[in-house]
Amino acid sequence: MSYWSQLTIQDAASPLMEQMIFFHDHIMFILILIISSVFVFTATLIFNSMTNRFLLNAPKLEIVWTLIPAGLLILLAVPSLRLLYLLDELITPAMTLKVMAHQWYWSYSYSEYPHLKFDSYMTPTSSLSPGTPRLLEVDNRATLPLNTEVRLLVSSTDVIHSWTLPVLGLKVDAIPGRLNQLTLFFTRPGIFYGQCSEICGANHSFMPIVLEIIPPTKFISLLS
């Protein structure tokens, strides 16, 4: 999900997303290296008049062009597996946010604060104020503290949905009868938008996700 005039990935709001961006740049560097090498070798073969039609085999060359791709695959696999395990890492959370998906809205509750329960519906276009993103704003935003480990529990009451927040690099399915969990950790305050990323019915496009991240002191004041 891109913002207006945005050409690249959204700025990271968590350490995990930062690692994903680094991994993306790492992959792009390797891909550019491969494409450039193939282009140079192809151009050399096309424009080089010095050829040897009696060359039948080259064992050393065959070993080299087998080892180089294998090494490149290792350079891709190691950081990818590291990120895969980081996704499932769960540090002792300070609080738990429960997300329940419905057709076509989200319900939020805080395990440590039983009185905090609310539904989050998309704000109709006719009710938007100037400068508010269309189809992304909601009537009730979920609020979380900055620099705090938060456990996210996600499930659904009807069909499969998907709770997605691009600035965190997170996408977790909301499946009826199943409880999925992830860790949230925000490194900067702000209002962050996401959308349901699983086709869930006629109004799939109209169940946005909005998280408002504020300093812990303001969050405590909000609770009181």
mmCIF file with all atom_site columns, C-alpha atoms in Angstrom, residues 52-190:
data_model
loop_
_atom_site.group_PDB
_atom_site.id
_atom_site.type_symbol
_atom_site.label_atom_id
_atom_site.label_alt_id
_atom_site.label_comp_id
_atom_site.label_asym_id
_atom_site.label_entity_id
_atom_site.label_seq_id
_atom_site.pdbx_PDB_ins_code
_atom_site.Cartn_x
_atom_site.Cartn_y
_atom_site.Cartn_z
_atom_site.occupancy
_atom_site.B_iso_or_equiv
_atom_site.pdbx_formal_charge
_atom_site.auth_seq_id
_atom_site.auth_comp_id
_atom_site.auth_asym_id
_atom_site.auth_atom_id
_atom_site.pdbx_PDB_model_num
ATOM 1   C CA . ASN A 1 52  ? 36.903  -21.698 -31.028 1.00 0.00 ? 52  ASN A CA 1
ATOM 2   C CA . ARG A 1 53  ? 34.546  -24.158 -32.682 1.00 0.00 ? 53  ARG A CA 1
ATOM 3   C CA . PHE A 1 54  ? 36.707  -27.084 -31.558 1.00 0.00 ? 54  PHE A CA 1
ATOM 4   C CA . LEU A 1 55  ? 36.101  -26.393 -27.840 1.00 0.00 ? 55  LEU A CA 1
ATOM 5   C CA . LEU A 1 56  ? 33.999  -29.345 -26.674 1.00 0.00 ? 56  LEU A CA 1
ATOM 6   C CA . ASN A 1 57  ? 34.222  -29.154 -22.892 1.00 0.00 ? 57  ASN A CA 1
ATOM 7   C CA . ALA A 1 58  ? 35.761  -27.147 -20.081 1.00 0.00 ? 58  ALA A CA 1
ATOM 8   C CA . PRO A 1 59  ? 35.553  -28.949 -16.717 1.00 0.00 ? 59  PRO A CA 1
ATOM 9   C CA . LYS A 1 60  ? 37.022  -26.075 -14.713 1.00 0.00 ? 60  LYS A CA 1
ATOM 10  C CA . LEU A 1 61  ? 34.599  -23.589 -16.255 1.00 0.00 ? 61  LEU A CA 1
ATOM 11  C CA . GLU A 1 62  ? 31.672  -25.919 -15.548 1.00 0.00 ? 62  GLU A CA 1
ATOM 12  C CA . ILE A 1 63  ? 32.723  -26.171 -11.901 1.00 0.00 ? 63  ILE A CA 1
ATOM 13  C CA . VAL A 1 64  ? 32.964  -22.384 -11.635 1.00 0.00 ? 64  VAL A CA 1
ATOM 14  C CA . TRP A 1 65  ? 29.540  -21.704 -13.135 1.00 0.00 ? 65  TRP A CA 1
ATOM 15  C CA . THR A 1 66  ? 28.043  -24.293 -10.790 1.00 0.00 ? 66  THR A CA 1
ATOM 16  C CA . LEU A 1 67  ? 29.690  -22.973 -7.616  1.00 0.00 ? 67  LEU A CA 1
ATOM 17  C CA . ILE A 1 68  ? 28.921  -19.292 -8.257  1.00 0.00 ? 68  ILE A CA 1
ATOM 18  C CA . PRO A 1 69  ? 25.101  -19.742 -8.485  1.00 0.00 ? 69  PRO A CA 1
ATOM 19  C CA . ALA A 1 70  ? 25.222  -22.027 -5.436  1.00 0.00 ? 70  ALA A CA 1
ATOM 20  C CA . GLY A 1 71  ? 27.072  -19.341 -3.488  1.00 0.00 ? 71  GLY A CA 1
ATOM 21  C CA . LEU A 1 72  ? 24.560  -16.697 -4.567  1.00 0.00 ? 72  LEU A CA 1
ATOM 22  C CA . LEU A 1 73  ? 21.685  -18.914 -3.409  1.00 0.00 ? 73  LEU A CA 1
ATOM 23  C CA . ILE A 1 74  ? 23.357  -19.254 -0.014  1.00 0.00 ? 74  ILE A CA 1
ATOM 24  C CA . LEU A 1 75  ? 23.695  -15.461 0.195   1.00 0.00 ? 75  LEU A CA 1
ATOM 25  C CA . LEU A 1 76  ? 19.934  -15.242 -0.386  1.00 0.00 ? 76  LEU A CA 1
ATOM 26  C CA . ALA A 1 77  ? 18.884  -18.135 1.857   1.00 0.00 ? 77  ALA A CA 1
ATOM 27  C CA . VAL A 1 78  ? 20.773  -17.264 5.056   1.00 0.00 ? 78  VAL A CA 1
ATOM 28  C CA . PRO A 1 79  ? 19.269  -13.779 5.672   1.00 0.00 ? 79  PRO A CA 1
ATOM 29  C CA . SER A 1 80  ? 15.880  -15.042 4.490   1.00 0.00 ? 80  SER A CA 1
ATOM 30  C CA . LEU A 1 81  ? 15.832  -17.822 7.095   1.00 0.00 ? 81  LEU A CA 1
ATOM 31  C CA . ARG A 1 82  ? 17.009  -15.374 9.747   1.00 0.00 ? 82  ARG A CA 1
ATOM 32  C CA . LEU A 1 83  ? 14.069  -13.084 9.001   1.00 0.00 ? 83  LEU A CA 1
ATOM 33  C CA . LEU A 1 84  ? 11.698  -16.042 9.015   1.00 0.00 ? 84  LEU A CA 1
ATOM 34  C CA . TYR A 1 85  ? 12.699  -16.928 12.570  1.00 0.00 ? 85  TYR A CA 1
ATOM 35  C CA . LEU A 1 86  ? 12.590  -13.287 13.689  1.00 0.00 ? 86  LEU A CA 1
ATOM 36  C CA . LEU A 1 87  ? 8.940   -13.156 12.609  1.00 0.00 ? 87  LEU A CA 1
ATOM 37  C CA . ASP A 1 88  ? 8.052   -15.857 15.136  1.00 0.00 ? 88  ASP A CA 1
ATOM 38  C CA . GLU A 1 89  ? 10.173  -14.441 17.943  1.00 0.00 ? 89  GLU A CA 1
ATOM 39  C CA . LEU A 1 90  ? 8.038   -13.542 20.961  1.00 0.00 ? 90  LEU A CA 1
ATOM 40  C CA . ILE A 1 91  ? 9.687   -11.511 23.700  1.00 0.00 ? 91  ILE A CA 1
ATOM 41  C CA . THR A 1 92  ? 7.850   -11.177 27.013  1.00 0.00 ? 92  THR A CA 1
ATOM 42  C CA . PRO A 1 93  ? 5.089   -8.699  26.063  1.00 0.00 ? 93  PRO A CA 1
ATOM 43  C CA . ALA A 1 94  ? 4.039   -5.762  28.213  1.00 0.00 ? 94  ALA A CA 1
ATOM 44  C CA . MET A 1 95  ? 0.467   -5.989  26.941  1.00 0.00 ? 95  MET A CA 1
ATOM 45  C CA . THR A 1 96  ? -1.767  -7.931  24.564  1.00 0.00 ? 96  THR A CA 1
ATOM 46  C CA . LEU A 1 97  ? -3.971  -6.562  21.799  1.00 0.00 ? 97  LEU A CA 1
ATOM 47  C CA . LYS A 1 98  ? -6.724  -8.889  20.602  1.00 0.00 ? 98  LYS A CA 1
ATOM 48  C CA . VAL A 1 99  ? -8.047  -8.411  17.081  1.00 0.00 ? 99  VAL A CA 1
ATOM 49  C CA . MET A 1 100 ? -11.242 -10.104 15.935  1.00 0.00 ? 100 MET A CA 1
ATOM 50  C CA . ALA A 1 101 ? -12.246 -9.878  12.276  1.00 0.00 ? 101 ALA A CA 1
ATOM 51  C CA . HIS A 1 102 ? -15.829 -9.663  11.069  1.00 0.00 ? 102 HIS A CA 1
ATOM 52  C CA . GLN A 1 103 ? -17.548 -9.003  7.775   1.00 0.00 ? 103 GLN A CA 1
ATOM 53  C CA . TRP A 1 104 ? -16.622 -6.154  7.377   1.00 0.00 ? 104 TRP A CA 1
ATOM 54  C CA . TYR A 1 105 ? -15.051 -4.498  10.397  1.00 0.00 ? 105 TYR A CA 1
ATOM 55  C CA . TRP A 1 106 ? -12.502 -5.160  13.153  1.00 0.00 ? 106 TRP A CA 1
ATOM 56  C CA . SER A 1 107 ? -13.002 -5.549  16.899  1.00 0.00 ? 107 SER A CA 1
ATOM 57  C CA . TYR A 1 108 ? -10.194 -4.648  19.301  1.00 0.00 ? 108 TYR A CA 1
ATOM 58  C CA . SER A 1 109 ? -9.716  -5.447  22.981  1.00 0.00 ? 109 SER A CA 1
ATOM 59  C CA . TYR A 1 110 ? -6.857  -5.193  25.475  1.00 0.00 ? 110 TYR A CA 1
ATOM 60  C CA . SER A 1 111 ? -6.309  -8.230  27.713  1.00 0.00 ? 111 SER A CA 1
ATOM 61  C CA . GLU A 1 112 ? -4.830  -6.165  30.550  1.00 0.00 ? 112 GLU A CA 1
ATOM 62  C CA . TYR A 1 113 ? -7.691  -3.649  30.382  1.00 0.00 ? 113 TYR A CA 1
ATOM 63  C CA . PRO A 1 114 ? -11.002 -5.556  30.100  1.00 0.00 ? 114 PRO A CA 1
ATOM 64  C CA . HIS A 1 115 ? -13.050 -2.354  29.839  1.00 0.00 ? 115 HIS A CA 1
ATOM 65  C CA . LEU A 1 116 ? -11.275 -1.365  26.605  1.00 0.00 ? 116 LEU A CA 1
ATOM 66  C CA . LYS A 1 117 ? -13.310 -3.007  23.839  1.00 0.00 ? 117 LYS A CA 1
ATOM 67  C CA . PHE A 1 118 ? -14.528 -1.376  20.658  1.00 0.00 ? 118 PHE A CA 1
ATOM 68  C CA . ASP A 1 119 ? -15.384 -1.969  17.008  1.00 0.00 ? 119 ASP A CA 1
ATOM 69  C CA . SER A 1 120 ? -13.586 -0.210  14.183  1.00 0.00 ? 120 SER A CA 1
ATOM 70  C CA . TYR A 1 121 ? -15.567 0.621   11.029  1.00 0.00 ? 121 TYR A CA 1
ATOM 71  C CA . MET A 1 122 ? -14.429 2.476   7.937   1.00 0.00 ? 122 MET A CA 1
ATOM 72  C CA . THR A 1 123 ? -15.394 6.150   7.940   1.00 0.00 ? 123 THR A CA 1
ATOM 73  C CA . PRO A 1 124 ? -17.775 6.876   5.020   1.00 0.00 ? 124 PRO A CA 1
ATOM 74  C CA . THR A 1 125 ? -16.434 9.168   2.320   1.00 0.00 ? 125 THR A CA 1
ATOM 75  C CA . SER A 1 126 ? -19.172 11.701  3.045   1.00 0.00 ? 126 SER A CA 1
ATOM 76  C CA . SER A 1 127 ? -17.939 12.029  6.653   1.00 0.00 ? 127 SER A CA 1
ATOM 77  C CA . LEU A 1 128 ? -14.241 12.556  5.898   1.00 0.00 ? 128 LEU A CA 1
ATOM 78  C CA . SER A 1 129 ? -12.536 15.808  6.791   1.00 0.00 ? 129 SER A CA 1
ATOM 79  C CA . PRO A 1 130 ? -10.126 17.485  4.314   1.00 0.00 ? 130 PRO A CA 1
ATOM 80  C CA . GLY A 1 131 ? -6.772  15.711  4.145   1.00 0.00 ? 131 GLY A CA 1
ATOM 81  C CA . THR A 1 132 ? -8.087  12.408  5.507   1.00 0.00 ? 132 THR A CA 1
ATOM 82  C CA . PRO A 1 133 ? -7.220  9.383   3.348   1.00 0.00 ? 133 PRO A CA 1
ATOM 83  C CA . ARG A 1 134 ? -10.235 7.899   1.587   1.00 0.00 ? 134 ARG A CA 1
ATOM 84  C CA . LEU A 1 135 ? -11.119 4.262   2.341   1.00 0.00 ? 135 LEU A CA 1
ATOM 85  C CA . LEU A 1 136 ? -8.394  4.163   5.024   1.00 0.00 ? 136 LEU A CA 1
ATOM 86  C CA . GLU A 1 137 ? -9.798  6.146   7.960   1.00 0.00 ? 137 GLU A CA 1
ATOM 87  C CA . VAL A 1 138 ? -11.890 4.518   10.699  1.00 0.00 ? 138 VAL A CA 1
ATOM 88  C CA . ASP A 1 139 ? -14.250 5.735   13.402  1.00 0.00 ? 139 ASP A CA 1
ATOM 89  C CA . ASN A 1 140 ? -12.221 4.152   16.243  1.00 0.00 ? 140 ASN A CA 1
ATOM 90  C CA . ARG A 1 141 ? -8.446  3.800   16.030  1.00 0.00 ? 141 ARG A CA 1
ATOM 91  C CA . ALA A 1 142 ? -6.526  1.197   17.998  1.00 0.00 ? 142 ALA A CA 1
ATOM 92  C CA . THR A 1 143 ? -3.931  2.928   20.176  1.00 0.00 ? 143 THR A CA 1
ATOM 93  C CA . LEU A 1 144 ? -0.642  1.425   21.354  1.00 0.00 ? 144 LEU A CA 1
ATOM 94  C CA . PRO A 1 145 ? 2.382   2.767   23.281  1.00 0.00 ? 145 PRO A CA 1
ATOM 95  C CA . LEU A 1 146 ? 5.720   3.536   21.657  1.00 0.00 ? 146 LEU A CA 1
ATOM 96  C CA . ASN A 1 147 ? 8.803   1.336   22.252  1.00 0.00 ? 147 ASN A CA 1
ATOM 97  C CA . THR A 1 148 ? 6.741   -1.359  23.964  1.00 0.00 ? 148 THR A CA 1
ATOM 98  C CA . GLU A 1 149 ? 6.546   -5.077  23.240  1.00 0.00 ? 149 GLU A CA 1
ATOM 99  C CA . VAL A 1 150 ? 2.931   -5.867  22.373  1.00 0.00 ? 150 VAL A CA 1
ATOM 100 C CA . ARG A 1 151 ? 1.546   -9.310  21.661  1.00 0.00 ? 151 ARG A CA 1
ATOM 101 C CA . LEU A 1 152 ? -1.000  -9.364  18.837  1.00 0.00 ? 152 LEU A CA 1
ATOM 102 C CA . LEU A 1 153 ? -3.665  -12.089 18.834  1.00 0.00 ? 153 LEU A CA 1
ATOM 103 C CA . VAL A 1 154 ? -5.746  -12.376 15.668  1.00 0.00 ? 154 VAL A CA 1
ATOM 104 C CA . SER A 1 155 ? -8.798  -14.482 14.845  1.00 0.00 ? 155 SER A CA 1
ATOM 105 C CA . SER A 1 156 ? -12.098 -14.263 12.964  1.00 0.00 ? 156 SER A CA 1
ATOM 106 C CA . THR A 1 157 ? -15.783 -14.896 13.622  1.00 0.00 ? 157 THR A CA 1
ATOM 107 C CA . ASP A 1 158 ? -16.880 -15.716 10.073  1.00 0.00 ? 158 ASP A CA 1
ATOM 108 C CA . VAL A 1 159 ? -14.550 -16.063 7.064   1.00 0.00 ? 159 VAL A CA 1
ATOM 109 C CA . ILE A 1 160 ? -10.787 -15.756 6.555   1.00 0.00 ? 160 ILE A CA 1
ATOM 110 C CA . HIS A 1 161 ? -9.478  -12.199 6.761   1.00 0.00 ? 161 HIS A CA 1
ATOM 111 C CA . SER A 1 162 ? -5.916  -10.846 6.902   1.00 0.00 ? 162 SER A CA 1
ATOM 112 C CA . TRP A 1 163 ? -4.664  -8.146  9.285   1.00 0.00 ? 163 TRP A CA 1
ATOM 113 C CA . THR A 1 164 ? -1.907  -6.260  7.471   1.00 0.00 ? 164 THR A CA 1
ATOM 114 C CA . LEU A 1 165 ? 0.235   -3.283  8.407   1.00 0.00 ? 165 LEU A CA 1
ATOM 115 C CA . PRO A 1 166 ? 2.902   -2.432  5.781   1.00 0.00 ? 166 PRO A CA 1
ATOM 116 C CA . VAL A 1 167 ? 5.026   -0.159  8.012   1.00 0.00 ? 167 VAL A CA 1
ATOM 117 C CA . LEU A 1 168 ? 5.640   -3.158  10.283  1.00 0.00 ? 168 LEU A CA 1
ATOM 118 C CA . GLY A 1 169 ? 6.062   -5.663  7.474   1.00 0.00 ? 169 GLY A CA 1
ATOM 119 C CA . LEU A 1 170 ? 3.321   -7.763  9.077   1.00 0.00 ? 170 LEU A CA 1
ATOM 120 C CA . LYS A 1 171 ? 0.524   -9.776  7.500   1.00 0.00 ? 171 LYS A CA 1
ATOM 121 C CA . VAL A 1 172 ? -1.301  -12.305 9.662   1.00 0.00 ? 172 VAL A CA 1
ATOM 122 C CA . ASP A 1 173 ? -4.369  -14.302 8.655   1.00 0.00 ? 173 ASP A CA 1
ATOM 123 C CA . ALA A 1 174 ? -7.514  -14.121 10.768  1.00 0.00 ? 174 ALA A CA 1
ATOM 124 C CA . ILE A 1 175 ? -8.952  -17.638 10.594  1.00 0.00 ? 175 ILE A CA 1
ATOM 125 C CA . PRO A 1 176 ? -12.157 -18.803 12.334  1.00 0.00 ? 176 PRO A CA 1
ATOM 126 C CA . GLY A 1 177 ? -11.352 -21.192 15.180  1.00 0.00 ? 177 GLY A CA 1
ATOM 127 C CA . ARG A 1 178 ? -7.626  -20.427 15.081  1.00 0.00 ? 178 ARG A CA 1
ATOM 128 C CA . LEU A 1 179 ? -5.615  -17.919 17.106  1.00 0.00 ? 179 LEU A CA 1
ATOM 129 C CA . ASN A 1 180 ? -2.526  -16.473 15.421  1.00 0.00 ? 180 ASN A CA 1
ATOM 130 C CA . GLN A 1 181 ? -0.030  -14.341 17.297  1.00 0.00 ? 181 GLN A CA 1
ATOM 131 C CA . LEU A 1 182 ? 2.738   -11.907 16.430  1.00 0.00 ? 182 LEU A CA 1
ATOM 132 C CA . THR A 1 183 ? 4.842   -9.320  18.224  1.00 0.00 ? 183 THR A CA 1
ATOM 133 C CA . LEU A 1 184 ? 4.431   -5.591  17.624  1.00 0.00 ? 184 LEU A CA 1
ATOM 134 C CA . PHE A 1 185 ? 7.143   -3.075  18.448  1.00 0.00 ? 185 PHE A CA 1
ATOM 135 C CA . PHE A 1 186 ? 7.004   0.493   17.157  1.00 0.00 ? 186 PHE A CA 1
ATOM 136 C CA . THR A 1 187 ? 10.125  2.653   16.976  1.00 0.00 ? 187 THR A CA 1
ATOM 137 C CA . ARG A 1 188 ? 8.405   5.905   16.011  1.00 0.00 ? 188 ARG A CA 1
ATOM 138 C CA . PRO A 1 189 ? 5.052   7.504   16.820  1.00 0.00 ? 189 PRO A CA 1
ATOM 139 C CA . GLY A 1 190 ? 2.424   8.203   14.211  1.00 0.00 ? 190 GLY A CA 1
#
